[in-house]
CSV table of C-alpha atoms in Angstrom, one decimal:
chain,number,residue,atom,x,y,z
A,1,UNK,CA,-47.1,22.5,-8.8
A,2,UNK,CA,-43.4,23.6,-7.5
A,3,UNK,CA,-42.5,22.8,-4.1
A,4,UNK,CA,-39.5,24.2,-2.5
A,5,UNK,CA,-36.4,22.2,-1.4
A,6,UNK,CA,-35.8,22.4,1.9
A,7,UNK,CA,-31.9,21.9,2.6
A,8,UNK,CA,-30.6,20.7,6.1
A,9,UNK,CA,-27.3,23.1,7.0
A,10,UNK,CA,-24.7,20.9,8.7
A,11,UNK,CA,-24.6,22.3,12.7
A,12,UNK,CA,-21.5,23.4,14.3
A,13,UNK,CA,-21.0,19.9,16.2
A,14,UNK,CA,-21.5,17.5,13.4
A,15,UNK,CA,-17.7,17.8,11.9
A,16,UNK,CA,-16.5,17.1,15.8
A,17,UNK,CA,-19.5,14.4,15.7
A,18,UNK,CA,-18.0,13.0,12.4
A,19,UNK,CA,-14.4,13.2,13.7
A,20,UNK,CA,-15.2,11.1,16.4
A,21,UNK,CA,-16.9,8.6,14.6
A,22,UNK,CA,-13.2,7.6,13.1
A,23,UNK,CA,-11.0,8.2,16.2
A,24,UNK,CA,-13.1,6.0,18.5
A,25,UNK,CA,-13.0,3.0,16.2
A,26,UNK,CA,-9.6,3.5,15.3
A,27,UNK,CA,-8.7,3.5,19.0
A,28,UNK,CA,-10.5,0.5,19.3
A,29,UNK,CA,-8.9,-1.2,16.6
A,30,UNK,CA,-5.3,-0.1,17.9
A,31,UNK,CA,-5.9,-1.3,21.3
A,32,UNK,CA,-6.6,-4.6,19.6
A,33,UNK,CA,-4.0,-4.9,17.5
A,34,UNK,CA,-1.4,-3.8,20.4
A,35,UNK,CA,-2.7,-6.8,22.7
A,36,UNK,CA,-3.5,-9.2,20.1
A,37,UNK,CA,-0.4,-11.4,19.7
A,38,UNK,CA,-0.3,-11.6,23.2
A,39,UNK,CA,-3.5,-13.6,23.4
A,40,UNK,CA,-3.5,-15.4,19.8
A,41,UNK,CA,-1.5,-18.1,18.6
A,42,UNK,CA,1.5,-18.2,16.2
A,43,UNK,CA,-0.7,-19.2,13.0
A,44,UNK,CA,-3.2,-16.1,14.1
A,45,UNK,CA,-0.3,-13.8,14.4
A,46,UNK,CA,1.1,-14.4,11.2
A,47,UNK,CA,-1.9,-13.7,9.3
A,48,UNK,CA,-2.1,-10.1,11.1
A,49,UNK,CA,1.3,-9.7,10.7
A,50,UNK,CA,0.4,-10.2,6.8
A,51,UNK,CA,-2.5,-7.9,6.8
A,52,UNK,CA,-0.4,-4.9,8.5
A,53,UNK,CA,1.9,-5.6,5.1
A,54,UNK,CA,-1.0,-4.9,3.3
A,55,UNK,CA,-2.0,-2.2,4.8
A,56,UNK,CA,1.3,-0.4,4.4
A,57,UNK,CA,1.2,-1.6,0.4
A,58,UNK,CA,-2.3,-0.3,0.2
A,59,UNK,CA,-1.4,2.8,1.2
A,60,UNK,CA,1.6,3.7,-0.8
A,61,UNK,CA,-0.8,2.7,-3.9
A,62,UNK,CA,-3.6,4.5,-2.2
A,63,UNK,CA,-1.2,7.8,-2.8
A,64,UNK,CA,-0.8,7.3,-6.5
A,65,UNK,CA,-4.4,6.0,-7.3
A,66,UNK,CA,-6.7,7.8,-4.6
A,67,UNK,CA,-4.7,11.0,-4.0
A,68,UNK,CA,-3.3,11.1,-7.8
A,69,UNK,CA,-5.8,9.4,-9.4
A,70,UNK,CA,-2.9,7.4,-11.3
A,71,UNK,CA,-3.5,3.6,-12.2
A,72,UNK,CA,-0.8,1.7,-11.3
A,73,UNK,CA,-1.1,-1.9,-11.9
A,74,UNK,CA,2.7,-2.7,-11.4
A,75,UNK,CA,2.7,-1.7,-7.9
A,76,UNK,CA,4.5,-4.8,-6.8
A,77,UNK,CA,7.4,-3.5,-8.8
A,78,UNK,CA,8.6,-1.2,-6.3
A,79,UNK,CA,8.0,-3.5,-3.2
A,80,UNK,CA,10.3,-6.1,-5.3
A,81,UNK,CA,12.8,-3.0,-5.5
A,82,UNK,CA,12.8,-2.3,-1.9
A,83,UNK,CA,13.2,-6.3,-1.0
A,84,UNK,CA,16.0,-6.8,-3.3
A,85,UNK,CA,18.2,-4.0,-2.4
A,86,UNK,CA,17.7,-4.8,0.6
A,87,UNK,CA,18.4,-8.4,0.5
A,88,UNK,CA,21.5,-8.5,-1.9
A,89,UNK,CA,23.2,-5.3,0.8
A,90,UNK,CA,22.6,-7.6,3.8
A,91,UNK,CA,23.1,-11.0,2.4
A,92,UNK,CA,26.2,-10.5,-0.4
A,93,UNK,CA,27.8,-7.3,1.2
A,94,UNK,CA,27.0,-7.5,5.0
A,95,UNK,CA,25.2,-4.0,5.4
A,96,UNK,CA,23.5,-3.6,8.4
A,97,UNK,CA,19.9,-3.7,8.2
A,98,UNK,CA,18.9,0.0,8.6
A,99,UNK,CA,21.0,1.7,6.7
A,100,UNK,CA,19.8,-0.7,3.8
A,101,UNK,CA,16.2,1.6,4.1
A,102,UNK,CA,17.6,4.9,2.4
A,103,UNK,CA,19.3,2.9,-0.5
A,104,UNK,CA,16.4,1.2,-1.3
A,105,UNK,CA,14.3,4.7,-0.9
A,106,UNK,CA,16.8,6.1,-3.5
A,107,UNK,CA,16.7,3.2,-5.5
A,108,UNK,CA,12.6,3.3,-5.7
A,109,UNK,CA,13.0,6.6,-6.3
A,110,UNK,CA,15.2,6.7,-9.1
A,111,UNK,CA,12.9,4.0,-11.1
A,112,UNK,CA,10.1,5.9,-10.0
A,113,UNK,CA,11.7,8.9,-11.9
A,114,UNK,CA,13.1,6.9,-14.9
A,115,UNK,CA,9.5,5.4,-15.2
A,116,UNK,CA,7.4,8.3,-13.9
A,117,UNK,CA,9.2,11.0,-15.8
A,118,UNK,CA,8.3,10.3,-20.0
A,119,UNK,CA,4.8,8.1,-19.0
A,120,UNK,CA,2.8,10.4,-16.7
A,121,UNK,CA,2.2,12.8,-19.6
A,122,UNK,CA,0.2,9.5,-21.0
A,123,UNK,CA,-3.4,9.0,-20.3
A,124,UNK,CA,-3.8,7.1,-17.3
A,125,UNK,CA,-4.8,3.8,-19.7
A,126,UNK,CA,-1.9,4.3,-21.1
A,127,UNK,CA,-0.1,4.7,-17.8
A,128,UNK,CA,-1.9,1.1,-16.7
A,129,UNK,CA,-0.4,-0.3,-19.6
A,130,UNK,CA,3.4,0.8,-18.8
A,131,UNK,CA,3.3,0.6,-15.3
A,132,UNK,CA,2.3,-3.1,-16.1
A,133,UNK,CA,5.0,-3.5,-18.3
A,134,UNK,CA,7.3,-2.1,-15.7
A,135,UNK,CA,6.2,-4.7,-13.3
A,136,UNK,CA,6.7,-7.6,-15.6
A,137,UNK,CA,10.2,-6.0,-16.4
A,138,UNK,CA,11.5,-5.8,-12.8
A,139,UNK,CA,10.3,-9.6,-12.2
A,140,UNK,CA,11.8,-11.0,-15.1
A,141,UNK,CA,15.2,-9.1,-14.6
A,142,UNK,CA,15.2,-10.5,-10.9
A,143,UNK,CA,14.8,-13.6,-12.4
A,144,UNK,CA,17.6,-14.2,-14.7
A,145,UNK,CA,20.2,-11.8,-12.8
A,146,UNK,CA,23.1,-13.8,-10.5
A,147,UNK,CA,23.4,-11.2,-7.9
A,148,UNK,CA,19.1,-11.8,-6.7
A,149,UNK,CA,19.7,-15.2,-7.1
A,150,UNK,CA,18.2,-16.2,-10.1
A,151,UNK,CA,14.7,-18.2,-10.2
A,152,UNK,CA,15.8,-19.7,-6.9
A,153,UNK,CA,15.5,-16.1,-5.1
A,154,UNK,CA,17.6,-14.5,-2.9
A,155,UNK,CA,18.4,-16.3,0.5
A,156,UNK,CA,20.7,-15.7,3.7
A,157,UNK,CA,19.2,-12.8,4.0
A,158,UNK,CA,19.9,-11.2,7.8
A,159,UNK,CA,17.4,-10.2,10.4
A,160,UNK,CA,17.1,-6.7,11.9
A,161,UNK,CA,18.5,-5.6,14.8
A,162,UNK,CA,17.7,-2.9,17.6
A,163,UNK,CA,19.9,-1.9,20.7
A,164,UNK,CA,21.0,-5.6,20.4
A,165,UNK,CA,17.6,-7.3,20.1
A,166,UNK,CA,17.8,-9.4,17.3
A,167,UNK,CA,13.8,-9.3,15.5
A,168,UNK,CA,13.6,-13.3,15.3
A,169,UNK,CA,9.9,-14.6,16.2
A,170,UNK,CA,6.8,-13.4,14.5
A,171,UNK,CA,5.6,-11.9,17.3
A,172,UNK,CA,8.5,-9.2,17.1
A,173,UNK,CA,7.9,-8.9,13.3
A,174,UNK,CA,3.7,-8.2,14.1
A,175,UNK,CA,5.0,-5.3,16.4
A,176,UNK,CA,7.1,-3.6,13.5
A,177,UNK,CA,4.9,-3.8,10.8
A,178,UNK,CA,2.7,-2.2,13.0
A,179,UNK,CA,4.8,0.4,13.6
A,180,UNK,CA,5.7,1.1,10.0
A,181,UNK,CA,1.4,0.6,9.6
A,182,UNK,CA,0.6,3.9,11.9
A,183,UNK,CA,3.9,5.6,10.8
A,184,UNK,CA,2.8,5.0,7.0
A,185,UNK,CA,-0.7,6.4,8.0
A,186,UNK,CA,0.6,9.2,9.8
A,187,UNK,CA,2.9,10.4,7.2
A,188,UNK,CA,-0.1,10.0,4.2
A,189,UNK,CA,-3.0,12.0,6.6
A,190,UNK,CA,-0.1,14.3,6.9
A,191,UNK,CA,0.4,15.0,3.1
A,192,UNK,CA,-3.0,14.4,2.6
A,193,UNK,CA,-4.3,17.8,4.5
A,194,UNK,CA,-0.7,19.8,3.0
A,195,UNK,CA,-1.1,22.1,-0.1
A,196,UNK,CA,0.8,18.9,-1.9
A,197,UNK,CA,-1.9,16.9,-1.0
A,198,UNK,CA,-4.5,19.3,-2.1
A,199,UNK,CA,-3.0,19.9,-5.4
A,200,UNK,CA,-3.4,16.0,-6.0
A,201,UNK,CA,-6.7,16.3,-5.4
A,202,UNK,CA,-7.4,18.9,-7.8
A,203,UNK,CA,-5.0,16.8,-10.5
A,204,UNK,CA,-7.6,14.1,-9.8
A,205,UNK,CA,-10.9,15.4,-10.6
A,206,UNK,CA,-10.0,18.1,-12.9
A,207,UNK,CA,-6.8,18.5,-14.6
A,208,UNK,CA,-7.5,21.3,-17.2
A,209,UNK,CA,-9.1,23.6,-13.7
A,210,UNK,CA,-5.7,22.5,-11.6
A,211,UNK,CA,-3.2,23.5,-14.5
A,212,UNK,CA,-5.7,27.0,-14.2
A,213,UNK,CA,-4.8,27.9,-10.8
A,214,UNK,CA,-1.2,27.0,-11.7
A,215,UNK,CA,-0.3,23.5,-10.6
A,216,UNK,CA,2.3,21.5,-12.9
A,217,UNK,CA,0.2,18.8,-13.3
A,218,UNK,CA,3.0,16.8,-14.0
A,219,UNK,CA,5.2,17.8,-11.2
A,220,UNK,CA,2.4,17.1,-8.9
A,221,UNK,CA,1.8,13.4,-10.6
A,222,UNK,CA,5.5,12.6,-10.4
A,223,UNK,CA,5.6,13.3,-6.6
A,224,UNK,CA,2.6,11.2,-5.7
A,225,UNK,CA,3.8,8.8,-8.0
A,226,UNK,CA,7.4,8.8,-5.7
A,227,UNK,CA,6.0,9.3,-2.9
A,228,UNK,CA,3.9,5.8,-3.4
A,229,UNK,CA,7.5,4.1,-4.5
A,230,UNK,CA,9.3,5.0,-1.8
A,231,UNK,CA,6.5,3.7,0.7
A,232,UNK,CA,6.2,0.3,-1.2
A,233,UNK,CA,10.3,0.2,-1.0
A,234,UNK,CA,10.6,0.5,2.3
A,235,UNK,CA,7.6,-2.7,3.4
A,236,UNK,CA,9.8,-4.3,0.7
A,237,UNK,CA,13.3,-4.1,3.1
A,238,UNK,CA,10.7,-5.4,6.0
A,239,UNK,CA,8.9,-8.1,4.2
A,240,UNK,CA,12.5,-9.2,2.8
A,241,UNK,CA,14.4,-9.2,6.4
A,242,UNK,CA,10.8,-10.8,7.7
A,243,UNK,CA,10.9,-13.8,5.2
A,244,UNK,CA,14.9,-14.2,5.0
A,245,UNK,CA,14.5,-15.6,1.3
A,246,UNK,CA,12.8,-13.6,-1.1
A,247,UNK,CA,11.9,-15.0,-4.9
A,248,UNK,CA,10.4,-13.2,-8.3
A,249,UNK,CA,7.5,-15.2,-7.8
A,250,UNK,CA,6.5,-13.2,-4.3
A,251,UNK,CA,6.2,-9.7,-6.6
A,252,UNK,CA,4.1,-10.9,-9.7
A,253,UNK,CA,1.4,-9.2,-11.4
A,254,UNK,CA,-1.6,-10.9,-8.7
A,255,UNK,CA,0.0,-9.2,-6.3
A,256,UNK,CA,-0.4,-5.7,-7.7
A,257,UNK,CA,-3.8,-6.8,-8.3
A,258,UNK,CA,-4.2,-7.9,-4.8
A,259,UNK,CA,-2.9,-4.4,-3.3
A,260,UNK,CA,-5.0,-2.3,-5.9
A,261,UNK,CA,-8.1,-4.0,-4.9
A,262,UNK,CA,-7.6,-3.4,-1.7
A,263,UNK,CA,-7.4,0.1,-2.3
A,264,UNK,CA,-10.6,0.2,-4.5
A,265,UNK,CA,-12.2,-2.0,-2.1
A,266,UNK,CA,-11.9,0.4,0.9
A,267,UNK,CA,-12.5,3.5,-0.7
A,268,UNK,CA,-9.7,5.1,-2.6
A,269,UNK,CA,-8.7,8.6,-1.0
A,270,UNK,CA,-10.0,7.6,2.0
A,271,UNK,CA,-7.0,6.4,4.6
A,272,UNK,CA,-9.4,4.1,7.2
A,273,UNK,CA,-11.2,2.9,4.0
A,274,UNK,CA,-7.7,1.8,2.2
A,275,UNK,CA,-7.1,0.1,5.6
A,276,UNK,CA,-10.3,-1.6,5.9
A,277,UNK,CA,-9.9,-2.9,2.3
A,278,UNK,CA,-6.3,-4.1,2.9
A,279,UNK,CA,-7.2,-5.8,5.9
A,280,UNK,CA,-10.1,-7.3,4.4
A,281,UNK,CA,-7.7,-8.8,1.2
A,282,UNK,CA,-5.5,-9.9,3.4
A,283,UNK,CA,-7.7,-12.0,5.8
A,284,UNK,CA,-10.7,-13.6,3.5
A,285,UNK,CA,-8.5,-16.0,1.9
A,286,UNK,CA,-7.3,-17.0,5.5
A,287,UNK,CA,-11.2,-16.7,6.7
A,288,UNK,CA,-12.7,-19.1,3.6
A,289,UNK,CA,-9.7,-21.3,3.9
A,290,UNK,CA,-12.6,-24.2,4.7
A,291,UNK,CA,-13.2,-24.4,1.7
A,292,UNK,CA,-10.4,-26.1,0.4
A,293,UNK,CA,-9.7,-26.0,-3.5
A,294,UNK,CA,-13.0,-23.2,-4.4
A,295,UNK,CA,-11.1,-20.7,-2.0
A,296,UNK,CA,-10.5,-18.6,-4.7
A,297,UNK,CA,-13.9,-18.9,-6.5
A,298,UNK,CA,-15.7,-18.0,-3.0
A,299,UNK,CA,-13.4,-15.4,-2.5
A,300,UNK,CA,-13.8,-13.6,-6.0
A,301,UNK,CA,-17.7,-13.9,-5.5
A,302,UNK,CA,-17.4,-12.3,-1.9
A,303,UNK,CA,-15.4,-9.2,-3.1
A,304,UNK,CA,-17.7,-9.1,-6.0
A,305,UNK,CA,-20.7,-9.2,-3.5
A,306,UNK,CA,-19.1,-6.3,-1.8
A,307,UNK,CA,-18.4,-4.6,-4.9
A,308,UNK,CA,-22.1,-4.7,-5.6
A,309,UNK,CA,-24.0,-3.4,-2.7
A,310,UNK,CA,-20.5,-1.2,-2.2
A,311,UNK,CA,-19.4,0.3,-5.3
A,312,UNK,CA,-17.4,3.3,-4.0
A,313,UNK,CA,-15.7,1.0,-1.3
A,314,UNK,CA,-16.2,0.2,1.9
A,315,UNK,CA,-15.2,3.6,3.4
A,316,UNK,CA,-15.9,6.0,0.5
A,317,UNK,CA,-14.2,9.5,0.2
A,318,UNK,CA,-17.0,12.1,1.3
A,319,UNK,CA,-15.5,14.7,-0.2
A,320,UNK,CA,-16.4,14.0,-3.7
């Protein structure tokens, strides 16, 4: 006996319906975030000012691994790039904080090319692999090169300043990574809805039907895979003026990990799942703190309990 499948048409209000379904929580969240430090305490404030770092990170990776469908595990790479240049301009040469951000764009950029360029023609385990290797390479050189300091790490470097307010307390650090948070967000829903971001997409799921409609498949891989530098560069100048001292050991391969799972934990593709997921990475460890030396063992199991009854993240992409 066949019975017929009956198939509900989506009405003209659910897209507003869905639409609003993110902006009210997300104003929610924002109004939260802009009164928080005002209410919580010094120790509180840090850790939020720690997951807003994360949440920039995870969305610079969120670019080359959601959008691009790239796997990146040396992600931390181009945050250490950002932070060094940075650090060695305004500690060793005396440059003024902001004008520090473009170099280090162009210097993100550049490896991003010099890496980019001859790998993303590999498949992507073969891209894991290098990318890997390209983290490991930027640590170690940090490591054993004068000019960053060494194994020591890079100190004296100077805080930011704007119209003659010097950024000093954490509270004023909170504020501007959450600025850069929204302004990162902005700029990634931005590309995400453009015929760049769209071309990603395609690059993603199908590569042989997006070279068929004539995208370069590598053309579009290389900008995505920039694009997600440049973003991890410029938290990199931030965390670096934040911290005043920056070391190899900050930028090691558990970080990448750390901002990739993030990403998958959230939903990759998806911008308030990627921000869920960093925020989430950033604040368990904080959270289980109680219980002292198995932190990390609760932790894993936790993530891997939400890995379980989640496996497409937190906030999956409904497009796919």
């Amino acid at each position: 006996m066949m019975t017929d499948e009956v198939r509900t048409m989506p009405t003209a209000g659910q897209p507003q319906l869905m639409r609003w379904s993110v902006v009210l929580p997300g104003l929610a969240a924002l109004t939260c975030a802009l009164v928080l430090p005002q209410f919580a305490n010094a120790y509180v404030t840090e850790v939020a000012t720690t997951a807003l770092l994360y949440v920039v990170l995870c969305l610079g990776l969120n670019v080359v691994v959601g959008y691009a469908g790239l796997l990146d595990l040396g992600y931390a790479a181009f945050f250490a790039v950002g932070a060094y240049t940075s650090g060695i301009l305004t500690a060793e040469f005396g440059f003024n904080f902001w004008l520090t951000i473009p170099v280090a764009m162009v210097a993100a950029c550049v490896a991003g090319i010099i890496i980019g360029a001859p790998t993303l023609r590999l498949r992507s385990d073969y891209l894991a692999i290098v990318t890997l290797g390209f983290g490991e390479i930027v640590r170690i050189i940090a490591r054993n090169l004068d000019i960053t300091g060494g194994a020591s790490g890079l100190i004296g470097i100077e805080r930011p300043e704007i119209f003659g307010f010097r950024l000093m307390q954490v509270q004023h650090f909170y504020y501007a990574f959450l600025v850069l948070a929204l302004l990162t967000a902005f700029v990634c829903l931005s590309v995400e809805r453009s015929r760049m971001g769209r071309a990603w997409f395609y690059v993603r799921y199908d590569e042989d039907a997006a070279a068929g409609i004539g995208i370069n498949r590598v053309t579009a891989k290389l900008q995505a895979y920039m694009m997600g530098a440049v973003i991890a560069s410029v938290a990199g100048c931030f965390y670096a003026a934040k911290m005043t001292a920056i070391s190899p050991e900050s930028f090691t391969f558990n970080q990448s990990l750390l901002i990739l799972l993030g990403v998958v934990l959230g939903g990759m593709g998806r911008i308030p799942g990627v921000v869920l997921g960093a925020v989430l990475v950033a604040l368990l460890p904080e959270v289980l703190r109680g219980a002292g030396t198995y932190r990390p063992l609760v932790t894993a199991v936790a993530l891997l309990a939400i890995m379980l009854f989640r496996p497409n993240g937190l906030w999956p992409d409904k497009r796919v």
